[in-house]
Amino acid sequence: MAASRIDTFKAMLESEPDNVLVRFGLANEYLKAERYEDAIDALNDYLQRADDEG
């Protein structure tokens, strides 16, 4: 199940590469799937692209 959700988020990123919420969602799916290295990479990518809201 998690693999199909990961694939869905990856497909969404192909069509919307600047969508930071999709990147955050992908990171969460990696965490759920216990793919921690992928989650770290996705979260770092999210943090680099996200606007500073604080």
PDB file of C-alpha atoms in Angstrom:
ATOM      1  CA  MET A   1       0.000   0.000   0.000  1.00  0.00           C
ATOM      2  CA  ALA A   2       2.720   2.479   0.934  1.00  0.00           C
ATOM      3  CA  ALA A   3       4.572   1.759  -2.303  1.00  0.00           C
ATOM      4  CA  SER A   4       1.566   2.760  -4.387  1.00  0.00           C
ATOM      5  CA  ARG A   5       1.166   5.981  -2.392  1.00  0.00           C
ATOM      6  CA  ILE A   6       4.860   6.726  -2.861  1.00  0.00           C
ATOM      7  CA  ASP A   7       4.458   6.147  -6.594  1.00  0.00           C
ATOM      8  CA  THR A   8       1.462   8.494  -6.591  1.00  0.00           C
ATOM      9  CA  PHE A   9       3.432  11.265  -4.885  1.00  0.00           C
ATOM     10  CA  LYS A  10       6.344  10.764  -7.289  1.00  0.00           C
ATOM     11  CA  ALA A  11       3.974  11.061 -10.251  1.00  0.00           C
ATOM     12  CA  MET A  12       2.495  14.224  -8.749  1.00  0.00           C
ATOM     13  CA  LEU A  13       6.001  15.686  -8.427  1.00  0.00           C
ATOM     14  CA  GLU A  14       6.669  15.021 -12.096  1.00  0.00           C
ATOM     15  CA  SER A  15       3.725  17.221 -13.040  1.00  0.00           C
ATOM     16  CA  GLU A  16       4.216  19.752 -10.200  1.00  0.00           C
ATOM     17  CA  PRO A  17       7.930  19.828  -9.309  1.00  0.00           C
ATOM     18  CA  ASP A  18       7.616  23.058  -7.296  1.00  0.00           C
ATOM     19  CA  ASN A  19       4.782  21.831  -5.068  1.00  0.00           C
ATOM     20  CA  VAL A  20       6.344  21.690  -1.605  1.00  0.00           C
ATOM     21  CA  LEU A  21       3.290  20.079  -0.028  1.00  0.00           C
ATOM     22  CA  VAL A  22       3.649  17.116  -2.353  1.00  0.00           C
ATOM     23  CA  ARG A  23       7.310  16.852  -1.350  1.00  0.00           C
ATOM     24  CA  PHE A  24       6.296  16.874   2.315  1.00  0.00           C
ATOM     25  CA  GLY A  25       3.683  14.199   1.634  1.00  0.00           C
ATOM     26  CA  LEU A  26       6.266  12.040  -0.110  1.00  0.00           C
ATOM     27  CA  ALA A  27       8.567  12.345   2.896  1.00  0.00           C
ATOM     28  CA  ASN A  28       5.753  11.249   5.202  1.00  0.00           C
ATOM     29  CA  GLU A  29       5.024   8.228   3.030  1.00  0.00           C
ATOM     30  CA  TYR A  30       8.690   7.258   3.148  1.00  0.00           C
ATOM     31  CA  LEU A  31       8.538   7.481   6.950  1.00  0.00           C
ATOM     32  CA  LYS A  32       5.457   5.257   7.061  1.00  0.00           C
ATOM     33  CA  ALA A  33       7.264   2.730   4.861  1.00  0.00           C
ATOM     34  CA  GLU A  34      10.306   2.905   7.178  1.00  0.00           C
ATOM     35  CA  ARG A  35      12.456   4.153   4.292  1.00  0.00           C
ATOM     36  CA  TYR A  36      14.292   6.560   6.527  1.00  0.00           C
ATOM     37  CA  GLU A  37      17.147   7.572   4.213  1.00  0.00           C
ATOM     38  CA  ASP A  38      14.629   8.421   1.481  1.00  0.00           C
ATOM     39  CA  ALA A  39      12.555  10.328   4.038  1.00  0.00           C
ATOM     40  CA  ILE A  40      15.573  12.374   5.111  1.00  0.00           C
ATOM     41  CA  ASP A  41      16.385  13.227   1.501  1.00  0.00           C
ATOM     42  CA  ALA A  42      12.777  14.193   0.777  1.00  0.00           C
ATOM     43  CA  LEU A  43      12.525  16.332   3.924  1.00  0.00           C
ATOM     44  CA  ASN A  44      15.785  18.107   3.148  1.00  0.00           C
ATOM     45  CA  ASP A  45      14.519  18.791  -0.363  1.00  0.00           C
ATOM     46  CA  TYR A  46      11.259  20.098   1.101  1.00  0.00           C
ATOM     47  CA  LEU A  47      13.094  22.384   3.532  1.00  0.00           C
ATOM     48  CA  GLN A  48      15.297  23.825   0.786  1.00  0.00           C
ATOM     49  CA  ARG A  49      12.287  24.658  -1.380  1.00  0.00           C
ATOM     50  CA  ALA A  50       9.765  25.746   1.252  1.00  0.00           C
ATOM     51  CA  ASP A  51       9.338  29.437   1.955  1.00  0.00           C
ATOM     52  CA  ASP A  52      10.375  30.631   5.366  1.00  0.00           C
ATOM     53  CA  GLU A  53       7.107  30.991   7.219  1.00  0.00           C
ATOM     54  CA  GLY A  54       8.575  31.861  10.592  1.00  0.00           C
TER      55      GLY A  54
END
